[in-house]
Coordinates of C-alpha atoms in Angstrom, one line a residue:
X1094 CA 14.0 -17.3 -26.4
X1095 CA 15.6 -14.2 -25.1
X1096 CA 17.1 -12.4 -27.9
X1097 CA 14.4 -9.8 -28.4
X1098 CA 14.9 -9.0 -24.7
X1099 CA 18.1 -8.0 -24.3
X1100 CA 19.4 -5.6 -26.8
X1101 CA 22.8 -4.8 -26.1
X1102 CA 24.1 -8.6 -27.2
X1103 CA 27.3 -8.3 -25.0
X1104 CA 25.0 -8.7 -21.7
X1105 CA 23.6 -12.2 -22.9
X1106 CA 27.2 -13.4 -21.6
X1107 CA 25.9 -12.2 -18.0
X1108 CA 23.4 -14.5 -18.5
X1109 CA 23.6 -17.1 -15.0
X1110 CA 21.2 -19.3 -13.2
X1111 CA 19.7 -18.3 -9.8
X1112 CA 21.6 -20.4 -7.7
X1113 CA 24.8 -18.6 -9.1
X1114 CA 23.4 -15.6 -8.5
X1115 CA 22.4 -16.5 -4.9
X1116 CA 26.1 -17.5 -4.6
X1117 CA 27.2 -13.4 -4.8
X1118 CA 25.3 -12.5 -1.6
X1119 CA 27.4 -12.5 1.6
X1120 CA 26.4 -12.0 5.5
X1121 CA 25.0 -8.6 6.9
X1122 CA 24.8 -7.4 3.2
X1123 CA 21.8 -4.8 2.0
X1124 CA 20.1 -6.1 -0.6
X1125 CA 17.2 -4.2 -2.6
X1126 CA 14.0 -6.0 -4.7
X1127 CA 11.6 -4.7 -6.7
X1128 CA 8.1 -5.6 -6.6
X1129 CA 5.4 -3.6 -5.2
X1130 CA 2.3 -5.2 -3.4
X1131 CA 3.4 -8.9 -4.9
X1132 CA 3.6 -7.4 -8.5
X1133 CA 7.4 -7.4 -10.3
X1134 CA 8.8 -8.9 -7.8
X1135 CA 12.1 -11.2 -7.7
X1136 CA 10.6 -14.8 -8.6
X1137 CA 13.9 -16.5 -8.8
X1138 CA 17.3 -15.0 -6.9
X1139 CA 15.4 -14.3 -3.7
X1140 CA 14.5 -18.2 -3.5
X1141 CA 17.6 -19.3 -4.7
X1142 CA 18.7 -17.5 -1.6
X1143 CA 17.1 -18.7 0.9
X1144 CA 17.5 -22.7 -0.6
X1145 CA 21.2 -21.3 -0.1
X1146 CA 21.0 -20.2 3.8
X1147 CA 19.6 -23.2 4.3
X1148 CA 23.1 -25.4 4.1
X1149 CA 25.1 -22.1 4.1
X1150 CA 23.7 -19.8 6.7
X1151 CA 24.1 -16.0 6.4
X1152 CA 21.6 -13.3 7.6
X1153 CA 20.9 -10.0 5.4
X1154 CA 18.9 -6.8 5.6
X1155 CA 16.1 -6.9 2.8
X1156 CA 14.5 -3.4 1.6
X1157 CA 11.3 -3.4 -1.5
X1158 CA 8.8 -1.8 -2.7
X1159 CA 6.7 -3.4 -1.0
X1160 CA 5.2 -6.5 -0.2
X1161 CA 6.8 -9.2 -2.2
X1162 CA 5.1 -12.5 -3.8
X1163 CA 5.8 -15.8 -4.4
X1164 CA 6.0 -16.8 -0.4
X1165 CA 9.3 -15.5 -0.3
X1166 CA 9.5 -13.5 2.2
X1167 CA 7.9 -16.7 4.1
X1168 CA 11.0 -19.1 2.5
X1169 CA 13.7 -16.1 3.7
X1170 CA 12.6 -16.3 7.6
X1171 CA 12.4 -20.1 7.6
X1172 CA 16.0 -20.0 6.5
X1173 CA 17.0 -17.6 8.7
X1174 CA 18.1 -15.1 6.0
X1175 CA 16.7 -11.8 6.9
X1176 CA 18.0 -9.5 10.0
X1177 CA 15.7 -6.4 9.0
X1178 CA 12.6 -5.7 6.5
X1179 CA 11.4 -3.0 5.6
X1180 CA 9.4 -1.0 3.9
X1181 CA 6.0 -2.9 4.0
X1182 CA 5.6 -7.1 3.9
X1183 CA 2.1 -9.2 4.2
X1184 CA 3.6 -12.7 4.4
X1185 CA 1.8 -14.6 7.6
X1186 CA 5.1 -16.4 8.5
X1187 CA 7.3 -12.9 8.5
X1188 CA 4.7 -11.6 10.7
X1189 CA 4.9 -14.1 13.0
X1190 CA 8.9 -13.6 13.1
X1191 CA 8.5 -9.5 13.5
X1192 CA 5.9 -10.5 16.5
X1193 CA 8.3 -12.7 18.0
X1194 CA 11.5 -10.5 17.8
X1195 CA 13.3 -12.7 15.7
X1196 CA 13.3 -10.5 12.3
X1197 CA 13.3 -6.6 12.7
X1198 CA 11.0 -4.9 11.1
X1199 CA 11.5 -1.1 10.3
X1200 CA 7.5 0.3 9.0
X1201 CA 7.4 3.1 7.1
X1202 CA 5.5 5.2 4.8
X1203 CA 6.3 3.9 1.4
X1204 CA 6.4 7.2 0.1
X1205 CA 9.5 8.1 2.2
X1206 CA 11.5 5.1 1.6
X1207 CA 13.6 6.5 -1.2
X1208 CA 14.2 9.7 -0.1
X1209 CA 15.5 8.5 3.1
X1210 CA 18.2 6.3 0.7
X1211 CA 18.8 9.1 -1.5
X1212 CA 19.8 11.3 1.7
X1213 CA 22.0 8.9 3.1
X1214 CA 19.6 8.0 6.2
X1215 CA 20.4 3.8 5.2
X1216 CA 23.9 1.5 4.5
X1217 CA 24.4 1.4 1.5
X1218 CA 22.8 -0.9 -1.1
X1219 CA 25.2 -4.1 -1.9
X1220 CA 22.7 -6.1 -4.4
X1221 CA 20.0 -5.4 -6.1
X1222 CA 17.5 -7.5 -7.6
X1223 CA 15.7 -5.7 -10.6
X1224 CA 12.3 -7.3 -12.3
X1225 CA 12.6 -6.5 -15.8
X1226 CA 10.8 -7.4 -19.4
X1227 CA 13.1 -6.1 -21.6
X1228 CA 16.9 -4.8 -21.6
X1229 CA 18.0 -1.9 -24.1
X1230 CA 20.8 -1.2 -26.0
X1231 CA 22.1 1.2 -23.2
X1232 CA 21.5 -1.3 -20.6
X1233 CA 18.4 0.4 -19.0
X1234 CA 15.4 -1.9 -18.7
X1235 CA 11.9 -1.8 -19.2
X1236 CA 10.4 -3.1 -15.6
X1237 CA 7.2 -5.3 -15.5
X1238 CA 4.2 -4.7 -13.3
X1239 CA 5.5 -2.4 -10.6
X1240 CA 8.3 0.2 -10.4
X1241 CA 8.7 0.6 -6.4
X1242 CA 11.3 1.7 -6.2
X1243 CA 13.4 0.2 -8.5
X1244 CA 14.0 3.3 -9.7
X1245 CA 15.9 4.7 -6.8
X1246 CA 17.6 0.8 -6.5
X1247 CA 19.4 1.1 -9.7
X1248 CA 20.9 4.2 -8.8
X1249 CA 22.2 3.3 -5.9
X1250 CA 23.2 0.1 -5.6
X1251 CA 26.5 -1.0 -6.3
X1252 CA 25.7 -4.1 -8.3
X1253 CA 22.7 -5.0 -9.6
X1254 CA 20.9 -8.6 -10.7
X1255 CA 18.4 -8.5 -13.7
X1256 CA 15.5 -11.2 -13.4
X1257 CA 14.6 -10.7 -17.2
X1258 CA 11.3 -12.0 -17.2
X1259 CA 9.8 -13.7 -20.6
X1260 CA 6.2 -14.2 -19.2
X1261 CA 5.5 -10.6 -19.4
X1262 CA 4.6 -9.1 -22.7
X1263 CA 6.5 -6.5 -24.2
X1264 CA 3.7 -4.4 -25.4
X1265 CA 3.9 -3.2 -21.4
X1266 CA 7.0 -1.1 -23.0
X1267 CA 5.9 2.7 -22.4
X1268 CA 3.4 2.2 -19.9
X1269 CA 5.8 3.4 -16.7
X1270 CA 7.0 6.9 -16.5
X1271 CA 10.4 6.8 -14.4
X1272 CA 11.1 10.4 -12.5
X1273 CA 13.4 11.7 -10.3
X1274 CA 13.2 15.0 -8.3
X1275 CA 17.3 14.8 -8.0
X1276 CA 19.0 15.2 -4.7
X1277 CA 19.1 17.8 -1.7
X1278 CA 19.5 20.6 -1.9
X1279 CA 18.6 20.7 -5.8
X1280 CA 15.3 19.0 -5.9
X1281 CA 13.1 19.7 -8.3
X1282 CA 9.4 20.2 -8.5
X1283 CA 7.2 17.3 -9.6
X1284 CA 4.9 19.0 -13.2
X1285 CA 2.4 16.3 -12.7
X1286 CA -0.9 18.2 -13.0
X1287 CA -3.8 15.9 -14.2
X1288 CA -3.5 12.0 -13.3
X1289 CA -2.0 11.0 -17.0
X1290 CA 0.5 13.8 -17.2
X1291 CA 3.9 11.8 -18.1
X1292 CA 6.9 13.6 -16.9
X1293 CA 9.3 11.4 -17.2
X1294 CA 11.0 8.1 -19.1
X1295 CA 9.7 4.5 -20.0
X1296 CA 13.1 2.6 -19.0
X1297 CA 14.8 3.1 -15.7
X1298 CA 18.3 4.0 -16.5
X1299 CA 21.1 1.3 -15.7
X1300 CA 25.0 1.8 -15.8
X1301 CA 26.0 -1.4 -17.8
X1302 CA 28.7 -1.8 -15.9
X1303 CA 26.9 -2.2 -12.3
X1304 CA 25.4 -5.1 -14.1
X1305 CA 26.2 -8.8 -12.0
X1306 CA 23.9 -10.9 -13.7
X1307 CA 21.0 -12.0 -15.5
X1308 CA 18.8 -14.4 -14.9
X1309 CA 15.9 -15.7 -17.4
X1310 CA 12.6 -16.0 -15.6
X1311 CA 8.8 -17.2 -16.2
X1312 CA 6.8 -17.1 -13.5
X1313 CA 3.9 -14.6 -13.7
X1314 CA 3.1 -12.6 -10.5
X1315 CA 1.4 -14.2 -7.3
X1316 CA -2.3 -13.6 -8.0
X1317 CA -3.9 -11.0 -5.5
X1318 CA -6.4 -12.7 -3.2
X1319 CA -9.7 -10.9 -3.9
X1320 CA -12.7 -11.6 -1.7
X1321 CA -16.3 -10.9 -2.9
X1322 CA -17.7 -7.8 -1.6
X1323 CA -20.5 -9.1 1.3
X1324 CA -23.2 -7.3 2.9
X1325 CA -21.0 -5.3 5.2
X1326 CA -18.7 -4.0 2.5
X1327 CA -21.5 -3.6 -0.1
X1328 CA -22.9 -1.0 2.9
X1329 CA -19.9 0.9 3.3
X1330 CA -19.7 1.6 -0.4
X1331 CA -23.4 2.6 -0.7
X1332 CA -22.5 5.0 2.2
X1333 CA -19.9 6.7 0.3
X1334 CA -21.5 6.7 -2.6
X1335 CA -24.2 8.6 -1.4
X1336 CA -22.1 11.2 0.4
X1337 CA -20.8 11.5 -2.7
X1338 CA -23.6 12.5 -4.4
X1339 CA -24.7 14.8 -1.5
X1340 CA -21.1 16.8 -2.3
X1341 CA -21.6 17.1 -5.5
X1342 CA -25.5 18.2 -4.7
X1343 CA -23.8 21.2 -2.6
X1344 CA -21.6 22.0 -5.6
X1345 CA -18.0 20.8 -3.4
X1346 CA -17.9 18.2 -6.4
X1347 CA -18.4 17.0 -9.9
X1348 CA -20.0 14.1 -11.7
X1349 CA -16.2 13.4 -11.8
X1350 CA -15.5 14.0 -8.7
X1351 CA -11.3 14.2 -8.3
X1352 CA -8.7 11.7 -8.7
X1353 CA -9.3 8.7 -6.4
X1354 CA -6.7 6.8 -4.5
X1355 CA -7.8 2.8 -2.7
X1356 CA -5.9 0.9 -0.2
X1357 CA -5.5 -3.1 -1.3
X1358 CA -8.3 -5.9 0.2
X1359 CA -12.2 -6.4 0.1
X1360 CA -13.4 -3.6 1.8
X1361 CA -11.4 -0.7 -0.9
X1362 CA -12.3 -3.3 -3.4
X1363 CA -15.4 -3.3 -3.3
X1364 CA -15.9 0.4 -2.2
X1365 CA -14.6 1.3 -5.9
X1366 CA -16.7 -1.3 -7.0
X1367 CA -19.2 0.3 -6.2
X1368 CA -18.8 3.2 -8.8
X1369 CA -19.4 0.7 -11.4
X1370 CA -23.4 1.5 -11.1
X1371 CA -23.6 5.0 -10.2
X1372 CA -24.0 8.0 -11.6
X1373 CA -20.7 8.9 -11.5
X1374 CA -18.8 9.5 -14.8
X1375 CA -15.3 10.4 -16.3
X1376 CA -13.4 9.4 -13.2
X1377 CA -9.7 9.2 -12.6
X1378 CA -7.2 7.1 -10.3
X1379 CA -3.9 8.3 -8.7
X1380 CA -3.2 5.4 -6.7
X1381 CA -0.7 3.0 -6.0
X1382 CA -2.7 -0.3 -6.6
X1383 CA -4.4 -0.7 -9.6
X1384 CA -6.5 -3.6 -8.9
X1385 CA -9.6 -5.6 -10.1
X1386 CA -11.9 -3.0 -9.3
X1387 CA -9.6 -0.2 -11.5
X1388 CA -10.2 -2.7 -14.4
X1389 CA -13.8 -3.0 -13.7
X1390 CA -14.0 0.5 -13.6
X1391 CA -12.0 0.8 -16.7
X1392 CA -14.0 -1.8 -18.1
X1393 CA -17.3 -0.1 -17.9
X1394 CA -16.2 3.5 -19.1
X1395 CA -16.9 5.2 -16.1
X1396 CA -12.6 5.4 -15.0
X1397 CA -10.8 7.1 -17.8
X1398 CA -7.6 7.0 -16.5
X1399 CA -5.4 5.2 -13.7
X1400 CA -2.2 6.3 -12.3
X1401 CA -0.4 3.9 -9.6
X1402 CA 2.7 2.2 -9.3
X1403 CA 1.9 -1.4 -10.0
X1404 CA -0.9 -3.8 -11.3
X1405 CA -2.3 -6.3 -8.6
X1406 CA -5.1 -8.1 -9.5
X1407 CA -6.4 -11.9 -9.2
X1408 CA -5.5 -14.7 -11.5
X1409 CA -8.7 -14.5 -14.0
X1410 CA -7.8 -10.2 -14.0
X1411 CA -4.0 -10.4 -14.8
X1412 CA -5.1 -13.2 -18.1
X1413 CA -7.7 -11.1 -19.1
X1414 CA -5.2 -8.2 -18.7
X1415 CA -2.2 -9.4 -20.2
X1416 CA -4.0 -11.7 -23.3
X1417 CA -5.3 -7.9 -24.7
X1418 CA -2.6 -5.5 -23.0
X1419 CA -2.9 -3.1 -26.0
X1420 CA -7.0 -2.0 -24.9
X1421 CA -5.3 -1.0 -21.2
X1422 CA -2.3 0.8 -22.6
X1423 CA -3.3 4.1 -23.0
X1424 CA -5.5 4.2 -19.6
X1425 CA -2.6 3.4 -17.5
X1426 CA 0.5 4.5 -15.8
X1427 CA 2.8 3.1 -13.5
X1428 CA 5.5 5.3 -11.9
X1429 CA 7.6 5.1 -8.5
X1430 CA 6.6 5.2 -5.5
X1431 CA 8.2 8.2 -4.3
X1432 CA 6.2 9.8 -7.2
X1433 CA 3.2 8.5 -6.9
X1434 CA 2.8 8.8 -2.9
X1435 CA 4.4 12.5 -3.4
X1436 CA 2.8 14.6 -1.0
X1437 CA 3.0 17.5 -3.5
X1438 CA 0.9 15.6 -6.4
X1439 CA -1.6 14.2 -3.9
X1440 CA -2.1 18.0 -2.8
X1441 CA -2.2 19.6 -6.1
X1442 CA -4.7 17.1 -7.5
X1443 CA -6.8 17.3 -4.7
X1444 CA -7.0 13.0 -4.0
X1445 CA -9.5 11.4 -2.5
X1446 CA -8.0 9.3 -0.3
X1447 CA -9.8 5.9 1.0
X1448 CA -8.0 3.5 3.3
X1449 CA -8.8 0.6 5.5
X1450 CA -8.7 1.1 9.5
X1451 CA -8.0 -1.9 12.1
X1452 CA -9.2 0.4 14.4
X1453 CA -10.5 4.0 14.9
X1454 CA -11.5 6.0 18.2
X1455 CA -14.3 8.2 18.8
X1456 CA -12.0 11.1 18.5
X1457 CA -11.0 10.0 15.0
X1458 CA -7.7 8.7 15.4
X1459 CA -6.7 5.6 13.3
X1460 CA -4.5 2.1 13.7
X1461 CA -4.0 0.7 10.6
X1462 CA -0.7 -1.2 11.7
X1463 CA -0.9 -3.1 15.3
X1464 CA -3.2 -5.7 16.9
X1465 CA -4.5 -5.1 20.4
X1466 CA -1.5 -2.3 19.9
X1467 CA 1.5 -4.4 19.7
X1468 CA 1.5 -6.9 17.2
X1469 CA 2.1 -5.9 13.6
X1470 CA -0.2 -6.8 11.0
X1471 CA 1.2 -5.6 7.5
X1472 CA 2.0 -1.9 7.9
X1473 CA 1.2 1.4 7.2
X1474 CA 2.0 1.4 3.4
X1475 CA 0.6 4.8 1.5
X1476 CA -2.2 5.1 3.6
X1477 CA 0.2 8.0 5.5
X1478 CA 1.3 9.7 2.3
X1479 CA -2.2 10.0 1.0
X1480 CA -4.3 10.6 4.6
X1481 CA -2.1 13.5 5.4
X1482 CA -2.5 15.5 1.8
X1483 CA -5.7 14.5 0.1
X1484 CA -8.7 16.8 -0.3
X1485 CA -10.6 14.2 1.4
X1486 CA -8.9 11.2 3.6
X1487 CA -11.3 8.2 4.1
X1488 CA -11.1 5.6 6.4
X1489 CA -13.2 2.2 6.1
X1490 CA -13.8 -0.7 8.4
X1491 CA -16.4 -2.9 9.5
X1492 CA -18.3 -1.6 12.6
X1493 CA -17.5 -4.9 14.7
X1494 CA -15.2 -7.8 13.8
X1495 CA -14.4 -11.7 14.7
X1496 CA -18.0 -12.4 15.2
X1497 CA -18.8 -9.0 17.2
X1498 CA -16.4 -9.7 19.2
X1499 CA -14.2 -7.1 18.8
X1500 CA -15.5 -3.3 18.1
X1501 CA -13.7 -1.4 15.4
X1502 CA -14.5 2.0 16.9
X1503 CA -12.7 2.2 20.8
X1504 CA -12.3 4.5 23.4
X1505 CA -8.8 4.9 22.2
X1506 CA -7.0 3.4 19.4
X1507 CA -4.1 0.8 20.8
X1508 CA -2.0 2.5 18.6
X1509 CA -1.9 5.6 16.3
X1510 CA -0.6 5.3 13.0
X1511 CA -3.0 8.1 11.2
X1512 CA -4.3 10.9 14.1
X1513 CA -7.4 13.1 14.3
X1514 CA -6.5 16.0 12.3
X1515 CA -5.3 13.8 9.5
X1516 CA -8.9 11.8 9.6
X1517 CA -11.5 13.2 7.4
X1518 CA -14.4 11.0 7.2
X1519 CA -15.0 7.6 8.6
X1520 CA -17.3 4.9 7.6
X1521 CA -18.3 1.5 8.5
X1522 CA -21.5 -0.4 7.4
X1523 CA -23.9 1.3 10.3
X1524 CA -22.8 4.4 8.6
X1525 CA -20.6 7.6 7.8
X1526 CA -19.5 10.2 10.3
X1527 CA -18.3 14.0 8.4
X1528 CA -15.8 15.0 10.9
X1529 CA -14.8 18.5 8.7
X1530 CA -15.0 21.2 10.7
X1531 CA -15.9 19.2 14.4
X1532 CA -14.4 19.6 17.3
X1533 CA -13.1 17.0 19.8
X1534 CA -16.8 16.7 21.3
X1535 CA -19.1 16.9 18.2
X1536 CA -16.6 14.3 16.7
X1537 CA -17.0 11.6 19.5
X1538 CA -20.9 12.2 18.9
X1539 CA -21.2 11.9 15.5
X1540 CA -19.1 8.5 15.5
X1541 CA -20.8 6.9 18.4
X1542 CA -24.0 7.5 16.6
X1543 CA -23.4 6.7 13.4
X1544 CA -20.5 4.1 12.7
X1545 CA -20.5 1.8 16.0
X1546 CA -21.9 -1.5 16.2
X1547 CA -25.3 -1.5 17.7
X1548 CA -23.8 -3.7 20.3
X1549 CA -21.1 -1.5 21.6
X1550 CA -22.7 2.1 21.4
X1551 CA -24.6 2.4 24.8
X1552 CA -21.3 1.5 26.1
X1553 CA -18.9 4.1 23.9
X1554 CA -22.1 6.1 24.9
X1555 CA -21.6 5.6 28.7
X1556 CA -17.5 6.3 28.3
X1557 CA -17.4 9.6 26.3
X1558 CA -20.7 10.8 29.2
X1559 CA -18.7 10.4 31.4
X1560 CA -15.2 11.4 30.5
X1561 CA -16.5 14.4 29.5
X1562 CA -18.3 15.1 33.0
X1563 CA -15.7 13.2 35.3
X1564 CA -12.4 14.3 33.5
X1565 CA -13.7 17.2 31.0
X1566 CA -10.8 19.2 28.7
X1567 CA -10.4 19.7 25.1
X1568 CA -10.7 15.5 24.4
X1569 CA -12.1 13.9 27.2
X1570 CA -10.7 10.2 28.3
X1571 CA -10.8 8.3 31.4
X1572 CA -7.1 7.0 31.3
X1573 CA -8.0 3.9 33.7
X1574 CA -10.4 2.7 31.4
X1575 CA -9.1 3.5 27.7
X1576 CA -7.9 0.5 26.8
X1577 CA -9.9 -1.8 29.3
X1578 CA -11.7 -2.7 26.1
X1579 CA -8.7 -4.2 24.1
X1580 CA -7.7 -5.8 28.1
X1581 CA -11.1 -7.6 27.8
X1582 CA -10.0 -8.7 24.6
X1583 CA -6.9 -10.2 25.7
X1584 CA -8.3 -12.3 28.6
X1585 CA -12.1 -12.7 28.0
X1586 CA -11.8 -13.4 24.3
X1587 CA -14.4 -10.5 23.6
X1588 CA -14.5 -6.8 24.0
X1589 CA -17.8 -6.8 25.3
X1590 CA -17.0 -7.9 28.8
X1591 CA -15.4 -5.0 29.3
X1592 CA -15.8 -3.0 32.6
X1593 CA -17.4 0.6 31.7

């Protein structure tokens, strides 16, 4: 039942099963996927390829979007498939393999990853796998429920593999708006002014002829894991809310505030939430994950409009979605990622920016990235693109995790993946520390009294006293004792043994 997908007939003879697709891919090869954050992803030739290096074994550098769904970035490092990963990945088993050594991992702002292609900075791409719904009569394709960068994959790889997909419905046609800024030194500016401006196409344009296969998929996207918001998270959006208000109060802001832009998981989640019974009204989103909460939002009339570059949501979200696409239509937009992480949009709309912190310090510098400092979690994702060029930049986390044993606010972060002068406000459920216009000092204070757990403030407390009297300058540390927090950690099993 694909003839109303692919409407250039002549490609239906390109039409092959996975495993004959896996069968094109050779050792030390770059191979590109779409899918963003588990959404329009390869379901099929990525699989098929690791069942292959299983009896056949080859290793290959793999580049996305994003994260990918399905478990198959999980099924690649059990078959020993993958050499390098990058941009982004959330699998628990490639994790482990980055930790180990085994797979390396390159992290990177997912706003930079196609620039860096288009200038050469990468080999070039061999394969690419390409999510789509529907094929034209010119061979471009309409892609499903990301664009990534598959954008910037179809132009520059030098074959590509179409996973038509028949379990998405076509009445997502028009939703995406596909734009390129060209190459250096002839870039072009980016005329997105409000969060629905469309500047571009609905298809991303294909050359027939770089056109390998096609492979006839069903399988709906892995369903995003979304936890209820509890106590702690329900605090830290009541916390924003209300310094919300108090900006709009002083006149810095509108009932509307200004386009908003969430990182993934419970505590953004539940922060935009949040909006669903306030006060707040006409607001807009330019994201990169629209996710249950943008639906909600949606939903209840108070989000007009959302901008990202794919649809993530849970399994009861992407039925309700997808049964009635035609009442989301006109209040979405997915684009790339290079578009909608631009730092020149996210400036010239004025974003506010919230994202999720491992870690902060009581300066205000952020880890978002590495346990205890080495070990890779996810990665960095937008959070970069968004923290350096919003009109606000937002970061969340609970006060204390693991049972209180671990505090969220440190001396010093174990590693810096978002630094003070990037780092706006912070919050956590004890409360929300304005750090515009602070310096070093009053920043350390206003953290330590309002976002640390009760149980590790008299010792911050004790640390910044007496840095600041023992070792004094601009941003006062006691170097042997920094990290003797995250030491404790690692051979007490709690940070509150440390020595201070």
């Amino acid at each position: 039942m694909y003839e109303d997908r692919i409407l250039k007939p002549e490609l239906a003879e390109l039409i092959i099963t996975a495993q004959e697709a896996a069968m094109m891919f050779k050792d030390k090869m770059v191979v590109a996927s779409s899918g963003f954050t588990k959404a329009g992803d390869s379901k099929a030739v990525l699989m098929a390829l690791a069942e292959r290096a299983h009896a056949d074994p080859l290793k290959v550098t793999l580049m996305t979007g994003a994260s990918l769904g399905q478990g198959t970035d999980g099924a690649l490092v059990e078959a020993g498939a993958l050499s390098l990963r990058l941009p982004f990945q959330v699998d628990p088993i490639m994790r482990r393999a980055i930790n180990k050594g085994e797979v390396f991992f390159i992290d990177q702002h997912l706003g930079e990853t196609a620039n860096l292609l288009r200038a050469n900075n990468f080999p070039k791409i061999d394969i690419a796998i390409l999510e789509a719904c529907l094929i034209e009569e010119d061979g471009s394709i309409v892609p499903t429920t990301s664009v990534g960068n598959s954008a910037s994959f179809a132009a520059l790889a030098e074959k590509i593999i179409i996973e038509l997909n028949l379990s998405v419905p076509l009445s997502i046609k028009g939703v995406h708006d596909i734009f390129s800024t060209g190459e250096y030194p002839n870039r072009r500016e980016i005329p997105i002014t409000k969060a629905n401006t469309k500047v571009g196409s609905s298809v991303i344009a294909i050359n027939p002829d770089k056109i390998a296969g096609i492979v006839i998929t069903q399988k709906t996207d892995s369903p995003a894991e979304i936890e209820a918001p509890d106590a702690s998270t329900k605090a830290i959006a009541n916390h924003l809310i209300r310094f919300f208000n108090q900006e709009v109060a002083k006149g810095n802001l509108t009932k509307s505030l200004l386009p908003l832009q969430a990182g993934i998981g419970k505590v953004a989640n539940a922060v935009l939430t949040g909006f669903v019974h306030s006060d707040f009204e006409d607001l807009t989103m330019y994201s990169e994950v629209l996710q249950d909460s943008t639906f909600d939002l949606l939903d209840s009339g108070k989000l007009l409009f959302a901008s990202g570059s794919s649809i993530t949501v849970s399994q009861a979200y992407y039925d309700k979605i997808f049964s009635n696409f035609d009442a989301y239509k006109d209040k979405v937009m997915l684009r790339p990622q290079d578009i909608s992480n631009a730092a020149e949009v996210i400036r010239r709309l004025g974003i506010i920016a919230i994202n999720t912190a491992l870690e902060c310090d009581i300066y205000g510098n952020v880890n978002s990235t590495h346990v205890s400092g080495t070990h890779m979690m996810n990665g960095i994702g937008g959070s970069g693109d968004f923290a350096r060029n919003s009109y606000l930049s937002i970061f969340v986390t609970t006060s204390a995790a693991k049972g209180d044993k671990i505090s969220c606010i440190v001396p010093m972060v174990s590693h810096v993946d978002h630094c003070e002068h990037d780092v706006d406000i912070i919050v956590t459920e004890q409360g929300l520390a304005d750090l515009r216009g602070l310096a070093p000092r009053q920043r350390a204070q206003v953290i330590i009294d309002r976002c640390v757990h009760p149980e590790y403030r008299q010792e911050l407390q004790s640390y910044f006293d007496r840095a600041s009297k023992e070792r004094g300058g601009q941003t006062p540390h006691l170097l042997e004792e920094a990290f003797s927090w995250h030491v404790s950690l690692r051979e007490n099993g709690s940070m509150k043994k440390a020595p201070i």
